[in-house]
mmCIF file of C-alpha atoms in Angstrom:
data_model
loop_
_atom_site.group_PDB
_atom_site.id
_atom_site.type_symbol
_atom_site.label_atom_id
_atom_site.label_comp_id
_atom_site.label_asym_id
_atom_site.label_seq_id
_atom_site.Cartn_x
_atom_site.Cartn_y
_atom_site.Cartn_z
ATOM 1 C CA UNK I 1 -8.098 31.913 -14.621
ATOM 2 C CA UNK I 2 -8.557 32.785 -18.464
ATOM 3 C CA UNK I 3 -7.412 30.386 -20.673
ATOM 4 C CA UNK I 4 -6.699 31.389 -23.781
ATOM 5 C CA UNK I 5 -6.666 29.352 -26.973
ATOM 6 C CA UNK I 6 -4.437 29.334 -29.942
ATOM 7 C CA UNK I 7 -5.954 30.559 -33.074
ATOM 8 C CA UNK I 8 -3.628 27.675 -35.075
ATOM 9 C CA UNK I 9 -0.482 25.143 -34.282
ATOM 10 C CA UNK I 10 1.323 27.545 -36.156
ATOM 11 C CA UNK I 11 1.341 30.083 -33.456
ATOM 12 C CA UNK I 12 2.267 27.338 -30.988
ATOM 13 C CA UNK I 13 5.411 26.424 -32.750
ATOM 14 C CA UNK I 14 6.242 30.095 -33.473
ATOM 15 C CA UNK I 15 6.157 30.759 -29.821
ATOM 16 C CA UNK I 16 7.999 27.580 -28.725
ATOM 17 C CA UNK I 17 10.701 28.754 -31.418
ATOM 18 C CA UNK I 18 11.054 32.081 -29.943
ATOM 19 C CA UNK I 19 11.204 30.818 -26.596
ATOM 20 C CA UNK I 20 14.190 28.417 -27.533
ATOM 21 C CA UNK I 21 16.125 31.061 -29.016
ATOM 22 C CA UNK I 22 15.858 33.732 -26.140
ATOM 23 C CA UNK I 23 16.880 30.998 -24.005
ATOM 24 C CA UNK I 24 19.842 30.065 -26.189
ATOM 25 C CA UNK I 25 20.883 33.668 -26.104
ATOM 26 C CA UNK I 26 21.629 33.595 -22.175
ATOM 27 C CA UNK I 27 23.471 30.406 -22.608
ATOM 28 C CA UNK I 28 27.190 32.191 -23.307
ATOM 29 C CA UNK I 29 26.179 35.248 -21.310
ATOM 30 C CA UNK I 30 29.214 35.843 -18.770
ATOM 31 C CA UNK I 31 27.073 36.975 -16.022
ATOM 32 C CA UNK I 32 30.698 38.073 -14.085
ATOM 33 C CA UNK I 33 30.091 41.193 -15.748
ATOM 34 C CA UNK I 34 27.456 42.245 -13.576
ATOM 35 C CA UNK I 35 27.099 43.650 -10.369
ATOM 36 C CA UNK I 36 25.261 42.091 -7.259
ATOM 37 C CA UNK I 37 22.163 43.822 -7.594
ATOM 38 C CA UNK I 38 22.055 42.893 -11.545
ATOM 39 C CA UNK I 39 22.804 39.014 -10.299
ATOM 40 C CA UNK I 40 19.648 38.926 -7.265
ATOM 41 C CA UNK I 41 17.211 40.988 -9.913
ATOM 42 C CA UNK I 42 18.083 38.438 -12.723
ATOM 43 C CA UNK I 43 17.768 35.211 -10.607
ATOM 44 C CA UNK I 44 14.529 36.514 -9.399
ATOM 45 C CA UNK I 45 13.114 37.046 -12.813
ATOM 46 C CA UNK I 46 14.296 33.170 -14.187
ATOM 47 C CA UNK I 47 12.758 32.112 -10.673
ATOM 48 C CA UNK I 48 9.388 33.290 -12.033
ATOM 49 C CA UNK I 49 9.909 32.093 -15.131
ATOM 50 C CA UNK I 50 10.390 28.887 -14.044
ATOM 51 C CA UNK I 51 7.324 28.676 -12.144
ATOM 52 C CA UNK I 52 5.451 30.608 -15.162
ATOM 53 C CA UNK I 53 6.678 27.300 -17.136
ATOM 54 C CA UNK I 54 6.173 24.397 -14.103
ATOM 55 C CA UNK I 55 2.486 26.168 -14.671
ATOM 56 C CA UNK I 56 2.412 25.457 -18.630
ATOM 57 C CA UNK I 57 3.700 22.371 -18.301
ATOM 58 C CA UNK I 58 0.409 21.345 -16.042
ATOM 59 C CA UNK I 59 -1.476 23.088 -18.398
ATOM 60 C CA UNK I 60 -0.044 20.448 -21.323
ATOM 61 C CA UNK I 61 -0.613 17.408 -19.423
ATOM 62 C CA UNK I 62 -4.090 18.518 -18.222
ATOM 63 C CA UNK I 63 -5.121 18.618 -21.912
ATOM 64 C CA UNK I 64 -2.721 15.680 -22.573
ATOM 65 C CA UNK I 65 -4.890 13.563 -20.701
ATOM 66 C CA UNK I 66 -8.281 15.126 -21.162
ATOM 67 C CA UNK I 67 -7.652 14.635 -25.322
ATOM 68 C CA UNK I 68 -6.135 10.361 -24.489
ATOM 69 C CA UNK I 69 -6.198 7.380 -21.965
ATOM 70 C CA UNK I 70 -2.287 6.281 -21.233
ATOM 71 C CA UNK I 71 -2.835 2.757 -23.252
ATOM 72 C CA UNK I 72 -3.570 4.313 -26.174
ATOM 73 C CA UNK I 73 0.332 5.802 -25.397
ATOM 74 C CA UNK I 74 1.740 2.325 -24.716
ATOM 75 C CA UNK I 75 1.726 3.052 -20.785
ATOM 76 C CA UNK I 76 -0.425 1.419 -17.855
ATOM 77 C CA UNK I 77 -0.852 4.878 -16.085
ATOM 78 C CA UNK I 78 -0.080 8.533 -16.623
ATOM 79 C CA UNK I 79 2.749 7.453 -14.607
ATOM 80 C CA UNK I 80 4.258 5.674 -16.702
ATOM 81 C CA UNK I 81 3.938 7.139 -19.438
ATOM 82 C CA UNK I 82 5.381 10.148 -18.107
ATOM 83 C CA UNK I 83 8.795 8.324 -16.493
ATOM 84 C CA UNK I 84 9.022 6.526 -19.584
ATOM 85 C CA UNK I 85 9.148 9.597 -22.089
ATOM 86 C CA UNK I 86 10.743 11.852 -20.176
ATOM 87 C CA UNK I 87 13.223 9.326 -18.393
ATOM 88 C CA UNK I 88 12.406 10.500 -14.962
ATOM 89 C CA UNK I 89 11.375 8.670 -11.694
ATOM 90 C CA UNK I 90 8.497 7.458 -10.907
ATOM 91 C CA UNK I 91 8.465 9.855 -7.638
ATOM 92 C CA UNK I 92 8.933 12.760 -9.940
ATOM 93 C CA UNK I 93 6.262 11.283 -12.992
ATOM 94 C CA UNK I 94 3.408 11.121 -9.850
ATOM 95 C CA UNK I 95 3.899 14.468 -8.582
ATOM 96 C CA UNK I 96 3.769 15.957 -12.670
ATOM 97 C CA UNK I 97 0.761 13.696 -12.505
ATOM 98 C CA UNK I 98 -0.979 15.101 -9.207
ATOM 99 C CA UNK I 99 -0.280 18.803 -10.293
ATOM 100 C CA UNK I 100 -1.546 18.401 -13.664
ATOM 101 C CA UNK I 101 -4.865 17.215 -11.998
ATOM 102 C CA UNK I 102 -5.655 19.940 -9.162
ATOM 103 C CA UNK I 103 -3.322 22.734 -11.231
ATOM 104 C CA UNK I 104 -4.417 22.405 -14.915
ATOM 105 C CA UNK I 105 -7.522 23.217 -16.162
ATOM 106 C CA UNK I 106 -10.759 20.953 -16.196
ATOM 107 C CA UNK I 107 -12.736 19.801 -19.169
ATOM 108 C CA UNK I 108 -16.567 19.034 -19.295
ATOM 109 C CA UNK I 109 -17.982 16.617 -21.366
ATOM 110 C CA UNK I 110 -19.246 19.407 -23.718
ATOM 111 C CA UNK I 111 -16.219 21.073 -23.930
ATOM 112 C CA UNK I 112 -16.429 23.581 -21.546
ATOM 113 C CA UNK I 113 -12.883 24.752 -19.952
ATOM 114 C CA UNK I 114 -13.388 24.301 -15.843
ATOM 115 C CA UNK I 115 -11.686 25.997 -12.976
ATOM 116 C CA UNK I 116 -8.687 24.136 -11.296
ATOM 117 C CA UNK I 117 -9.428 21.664 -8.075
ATOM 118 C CA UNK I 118 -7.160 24.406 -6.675
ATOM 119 C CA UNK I 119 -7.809 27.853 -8.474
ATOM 120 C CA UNK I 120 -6.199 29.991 -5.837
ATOM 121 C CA UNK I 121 -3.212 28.034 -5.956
ATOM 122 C CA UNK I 122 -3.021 27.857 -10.164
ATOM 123 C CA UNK I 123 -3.276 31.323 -10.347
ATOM 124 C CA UNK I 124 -0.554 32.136 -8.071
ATOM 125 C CA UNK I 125 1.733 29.972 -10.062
ATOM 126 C CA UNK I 126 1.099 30.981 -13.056
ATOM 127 C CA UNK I 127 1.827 34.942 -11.763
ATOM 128 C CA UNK I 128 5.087 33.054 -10.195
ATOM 129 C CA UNK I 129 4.457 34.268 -6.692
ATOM 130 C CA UNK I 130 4.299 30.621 -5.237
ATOM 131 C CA UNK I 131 6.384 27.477 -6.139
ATOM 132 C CA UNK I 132 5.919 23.843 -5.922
ATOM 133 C CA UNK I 133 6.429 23.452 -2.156
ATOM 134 C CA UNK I 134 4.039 25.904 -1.363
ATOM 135 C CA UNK I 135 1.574 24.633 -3.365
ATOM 136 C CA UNK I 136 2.390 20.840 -1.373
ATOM 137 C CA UNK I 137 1.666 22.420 2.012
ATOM 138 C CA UNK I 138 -1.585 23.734 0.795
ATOM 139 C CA UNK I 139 -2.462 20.797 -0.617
ATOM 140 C CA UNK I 140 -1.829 18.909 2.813
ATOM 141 C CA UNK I 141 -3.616 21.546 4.789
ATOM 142 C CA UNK I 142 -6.742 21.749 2.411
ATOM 143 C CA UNK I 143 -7.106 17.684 2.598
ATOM 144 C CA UNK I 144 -6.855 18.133 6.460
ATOM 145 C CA UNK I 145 -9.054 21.231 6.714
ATOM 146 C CA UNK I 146 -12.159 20.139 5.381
ATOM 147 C CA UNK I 147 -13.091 18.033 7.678
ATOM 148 C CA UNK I 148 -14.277 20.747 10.079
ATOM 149 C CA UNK I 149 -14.964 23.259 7.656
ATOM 150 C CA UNK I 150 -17.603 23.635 4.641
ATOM 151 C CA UNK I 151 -16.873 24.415 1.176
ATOM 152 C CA UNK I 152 -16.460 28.233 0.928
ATOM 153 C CA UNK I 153 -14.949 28.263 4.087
ATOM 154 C CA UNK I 154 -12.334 25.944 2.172
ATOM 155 C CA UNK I 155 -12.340 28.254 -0.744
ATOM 156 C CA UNK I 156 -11.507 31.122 1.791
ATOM 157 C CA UNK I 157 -8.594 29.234 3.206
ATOM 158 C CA UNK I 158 -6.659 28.138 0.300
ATOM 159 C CA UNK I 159 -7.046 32.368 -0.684
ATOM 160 C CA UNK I 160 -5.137 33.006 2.872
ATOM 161 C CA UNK I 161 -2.953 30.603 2.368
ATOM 162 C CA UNK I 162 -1.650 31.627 -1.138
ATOM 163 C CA UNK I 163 -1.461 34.973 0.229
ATOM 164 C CA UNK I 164 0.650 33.987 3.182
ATOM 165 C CA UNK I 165 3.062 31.557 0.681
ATOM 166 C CA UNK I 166 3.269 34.803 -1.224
ATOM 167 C CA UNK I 167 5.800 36.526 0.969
ATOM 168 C CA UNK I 168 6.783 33.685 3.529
ATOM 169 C CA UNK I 169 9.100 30.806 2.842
ATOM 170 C CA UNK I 170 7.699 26.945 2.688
ATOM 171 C CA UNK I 171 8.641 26.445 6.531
ATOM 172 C CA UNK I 172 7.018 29.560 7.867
ATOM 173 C CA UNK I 173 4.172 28.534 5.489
ATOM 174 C CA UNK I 174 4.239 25.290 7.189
ATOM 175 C CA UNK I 175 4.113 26.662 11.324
ATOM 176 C CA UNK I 176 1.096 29.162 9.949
ATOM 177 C CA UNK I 177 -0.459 25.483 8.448
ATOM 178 C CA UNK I 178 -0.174 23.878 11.452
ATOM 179 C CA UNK I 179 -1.528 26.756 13.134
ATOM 180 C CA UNK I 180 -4.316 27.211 11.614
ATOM 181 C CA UNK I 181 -5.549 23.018 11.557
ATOM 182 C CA UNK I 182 -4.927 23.338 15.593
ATOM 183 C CA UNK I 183 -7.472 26.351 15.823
ATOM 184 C CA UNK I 184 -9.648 24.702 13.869
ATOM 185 C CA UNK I 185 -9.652 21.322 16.352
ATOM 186 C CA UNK I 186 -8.352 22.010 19.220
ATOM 187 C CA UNK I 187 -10.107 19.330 21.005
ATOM 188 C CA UNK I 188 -8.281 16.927 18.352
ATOM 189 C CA UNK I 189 -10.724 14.184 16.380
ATOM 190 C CA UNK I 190 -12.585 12.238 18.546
ATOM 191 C CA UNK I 191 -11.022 8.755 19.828
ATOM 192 C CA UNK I 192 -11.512 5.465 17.600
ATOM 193 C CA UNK I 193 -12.905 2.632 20.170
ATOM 194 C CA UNK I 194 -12.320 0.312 17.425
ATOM 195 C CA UNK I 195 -8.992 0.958 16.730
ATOM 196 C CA UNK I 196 -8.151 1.020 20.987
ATOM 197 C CA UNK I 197 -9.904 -2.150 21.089
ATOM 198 C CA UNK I 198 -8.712 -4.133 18.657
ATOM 199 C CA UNK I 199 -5.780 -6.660 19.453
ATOM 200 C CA UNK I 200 -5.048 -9.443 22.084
ATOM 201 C CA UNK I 201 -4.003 -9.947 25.009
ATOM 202 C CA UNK I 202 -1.899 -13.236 25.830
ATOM 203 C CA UNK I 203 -1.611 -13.543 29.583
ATOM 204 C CA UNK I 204 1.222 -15.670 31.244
ATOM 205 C CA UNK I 205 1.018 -19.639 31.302
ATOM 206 C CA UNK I 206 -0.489 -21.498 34.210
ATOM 207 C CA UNK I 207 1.021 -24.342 35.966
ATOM 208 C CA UNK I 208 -1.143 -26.574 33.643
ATOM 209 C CA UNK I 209 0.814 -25.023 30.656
ATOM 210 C CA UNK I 210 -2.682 -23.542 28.995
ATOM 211 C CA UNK I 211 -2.408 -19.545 28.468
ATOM 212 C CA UNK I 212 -5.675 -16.913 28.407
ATOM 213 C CA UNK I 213 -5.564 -15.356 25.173
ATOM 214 C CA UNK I 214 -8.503 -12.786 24.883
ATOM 215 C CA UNK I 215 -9.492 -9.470 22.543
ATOM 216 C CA UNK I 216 -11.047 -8.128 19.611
ATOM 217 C CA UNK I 217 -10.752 -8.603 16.423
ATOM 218 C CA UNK I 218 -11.278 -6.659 12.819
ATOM 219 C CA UNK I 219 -13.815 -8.608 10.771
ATOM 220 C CA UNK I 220 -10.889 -9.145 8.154
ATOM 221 C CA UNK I 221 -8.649 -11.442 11.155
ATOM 222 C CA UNK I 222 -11.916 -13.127 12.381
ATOM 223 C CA UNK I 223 -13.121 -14.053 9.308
ATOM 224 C CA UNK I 224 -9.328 -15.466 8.304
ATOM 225 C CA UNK I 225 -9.814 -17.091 11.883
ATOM 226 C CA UNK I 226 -12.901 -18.293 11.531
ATOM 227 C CA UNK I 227 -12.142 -20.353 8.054
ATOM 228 C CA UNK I 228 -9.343 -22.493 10.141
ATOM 229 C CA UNK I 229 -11.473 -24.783 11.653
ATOM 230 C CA UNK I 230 -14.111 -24.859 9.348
ATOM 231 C CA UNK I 231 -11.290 -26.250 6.987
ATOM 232 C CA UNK I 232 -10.534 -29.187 10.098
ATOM 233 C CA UNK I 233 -13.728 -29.751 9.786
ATOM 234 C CA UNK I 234 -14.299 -30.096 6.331
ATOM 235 C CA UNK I 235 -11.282 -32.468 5.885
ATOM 236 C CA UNK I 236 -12.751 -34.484 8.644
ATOM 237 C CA UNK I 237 -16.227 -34.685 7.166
ATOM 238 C CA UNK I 238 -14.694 -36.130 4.363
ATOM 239 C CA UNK I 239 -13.004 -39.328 5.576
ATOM 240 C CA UNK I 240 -14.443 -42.323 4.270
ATOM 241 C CA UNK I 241 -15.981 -44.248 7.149
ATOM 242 C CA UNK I 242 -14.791 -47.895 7.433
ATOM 243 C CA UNK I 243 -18.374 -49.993 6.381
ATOM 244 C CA UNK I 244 -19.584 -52.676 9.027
ATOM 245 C CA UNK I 245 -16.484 -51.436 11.472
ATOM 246 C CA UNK I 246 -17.218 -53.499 14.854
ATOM 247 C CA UNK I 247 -17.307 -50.663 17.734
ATOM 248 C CA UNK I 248 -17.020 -53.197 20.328
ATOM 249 C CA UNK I 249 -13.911 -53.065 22.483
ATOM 250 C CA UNK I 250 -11.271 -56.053 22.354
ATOM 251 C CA UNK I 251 -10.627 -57.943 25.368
ATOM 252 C CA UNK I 252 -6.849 -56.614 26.547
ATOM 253 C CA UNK I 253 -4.760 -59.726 27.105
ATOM 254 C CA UNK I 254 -2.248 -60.018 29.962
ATOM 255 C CA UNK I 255 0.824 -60.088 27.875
ATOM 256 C CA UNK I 256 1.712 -60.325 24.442
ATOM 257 C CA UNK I 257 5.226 -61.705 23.245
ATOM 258 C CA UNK I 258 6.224 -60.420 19.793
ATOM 259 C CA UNK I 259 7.840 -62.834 16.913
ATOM 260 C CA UNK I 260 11.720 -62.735 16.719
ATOM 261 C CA UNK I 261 12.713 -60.816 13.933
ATOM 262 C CA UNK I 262 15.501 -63.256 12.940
ATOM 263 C CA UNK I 263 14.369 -65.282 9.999
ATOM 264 C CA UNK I 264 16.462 -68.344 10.129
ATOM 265 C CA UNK I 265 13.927 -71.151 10.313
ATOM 266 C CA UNK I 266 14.266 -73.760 13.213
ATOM 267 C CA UNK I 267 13.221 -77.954 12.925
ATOM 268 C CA UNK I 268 9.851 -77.578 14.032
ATOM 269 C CA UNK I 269 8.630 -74.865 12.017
ATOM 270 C CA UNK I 270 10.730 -74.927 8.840
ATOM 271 C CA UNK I 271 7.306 -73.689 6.473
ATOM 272 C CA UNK I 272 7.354 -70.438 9.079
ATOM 273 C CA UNK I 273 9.200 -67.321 7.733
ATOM 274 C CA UNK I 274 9.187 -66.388 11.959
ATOM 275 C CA UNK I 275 8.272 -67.401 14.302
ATOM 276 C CA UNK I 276 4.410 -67.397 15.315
ATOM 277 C CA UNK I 277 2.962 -64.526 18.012
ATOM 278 C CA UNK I 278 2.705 -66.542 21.312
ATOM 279 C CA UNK I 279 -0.094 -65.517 24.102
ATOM 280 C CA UNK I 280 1.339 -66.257 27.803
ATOM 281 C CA UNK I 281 -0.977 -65.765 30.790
ATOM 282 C CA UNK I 282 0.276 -63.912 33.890
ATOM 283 C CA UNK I 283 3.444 -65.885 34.789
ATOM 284 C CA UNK I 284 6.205 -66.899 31.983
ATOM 285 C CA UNK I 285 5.516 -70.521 33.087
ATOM 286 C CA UNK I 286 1.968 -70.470 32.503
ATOM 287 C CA UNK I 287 3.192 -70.334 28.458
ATOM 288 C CA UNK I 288 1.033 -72.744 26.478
ATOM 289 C CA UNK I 289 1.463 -73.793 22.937
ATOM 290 C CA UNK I 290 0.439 -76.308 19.981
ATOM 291 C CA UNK I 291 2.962 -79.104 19.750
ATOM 292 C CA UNK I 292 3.475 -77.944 16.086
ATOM 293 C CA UNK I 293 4.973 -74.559 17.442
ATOM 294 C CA UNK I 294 6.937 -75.713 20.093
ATOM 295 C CA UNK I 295 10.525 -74.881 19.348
ATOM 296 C CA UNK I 296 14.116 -75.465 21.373
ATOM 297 C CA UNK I 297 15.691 -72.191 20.047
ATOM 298 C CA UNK I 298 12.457 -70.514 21.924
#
């Protein structure tokens, strides 16, 4: 595709001026006036203009972004900058974005103007044979095809394609896609053991309540997995260990009888907020205490 460059801005603006006028001179046009024939022929023609334009406009944005970086615009991304200034969506500011790249021309580092990622495709476009959905289904089918295919195999089918989008609508563009990536696996890609093995299996419970769990997992779950108990672990490494802790088991008394919790003080043992823990042996009357302790109210 031959670009051709402006001798000076001036030409630029003079061109953009004459373009806004012969525009403005079809906006009061009372297009009743015309026959049928006159009305297809003339929506034709502004159907190929607007493609001829969609085309210019990637050529802008191509340069547009080979000439700046989108913070030195105020914007994160092209993106952005593009739904901000033109108050579109973001949707809309991506696919500007996209076509720019793979429609617009390329710049070396020296300067040197570049073919487009999709040449057949750009040049179509700019003649106004194709539009924007065409171009998307090539797109698709190009990603798709070259994984069986080499390069100028590649370059061969995007020039079939554009032929085919040419004189067929975006669906029958779309069957002849499909089509074609079917031919060109027919087996279909190969199955992915790790994807059918990965996942668990939880069986039922047994009648000891435990349950089977087995599978595989993708090194990103295992190692999440894996960090659980090493963080039990950790925690428990970190306890402070009682010093000079006696391991030796205490003997386990018969019976234990537990202090009243009532607070009111009898005669015997009126310096006693309650009343003192009293060992019994294995029979009630085998209770033995100090004289100091013993108490009516007991």
């Amino acid at each position: 595709m031959a670009i051709g460059l402006a001798q000076n801005r001036g030409e630029v603006q003079a061109a953009l001026a004459g373009h806004r006028a012969t525009t403005a001179s079809l906006v009061d046009v009372d297009f009743t006036g015309l026959d049928t024939a006159e009305l297809l022929a003339l929506q034709s023609e502004r159907e190929r203009h607007a493609r001829i334009e969609a085309m210019i406009d990637h050529r802008i944005q191509a340069a547009l972004m080979a000439q700046a970086a989108p913070h030195e615009i105020g914007g994160k991304s092209w993106k952005d900058v593009l739904a901000t200034r033109m108050r579109i969506s973001g949707k809309e500011a991506s696919r500007r974005v996209t076509a720019a790249a793979e429609l617009g021309p390329r710049y070396a580092i020296g300067g040197e103007v570049l073919e487009p990622l999709l040449p057949a495709c750009a040049e179509a476009l700019l003649s106004g044979t194709i539009n924007s959905e065409h171009i998307a289904i090539i797109r698709n089918t190009l990603a798709e095809a070259k994984k069986y295919v080499s390069t100028a195999e590649l370059v061969q089918i995007e020039s079939d394609l554009v032929a085919a989008a040419s004189r067929d609508t975006p669906e029958t563009l779309k069957a002849a896609s499909d089509k074609l990536l079917y031919l060109l696996n027919q087996d279909g890609d190969s199955p992915d053991v790790a994807a059918h093995l990965r996942g668990l299996r939880i069986g039922t419970q047994d009648a000891d309540g435990l349950v089977h769990v087995q599978g595989w997992l993708d090194p990103e779950t295992a190692a999440y997995l894996t960090t659980v108990p090493a963080c039990g672990a950790h925690r428990a490494s970190t306890t402070p260990m009682i010093p000079n802790r006696s391991t030796t088991p205490r003997p386990v008394r018969s019976m234990t009888l537990r202090p009243s919790r009532s607070r009111t003080p009898c005669m015997a043992c009126k310096t006693r907020k309650r009343r003192p823990v009293v060992t019994c042996g294995p029979r009630p009357s085998a209770i033995t205490m100090h004289s100091k302790w013993r108490c009516a109210n007991y």
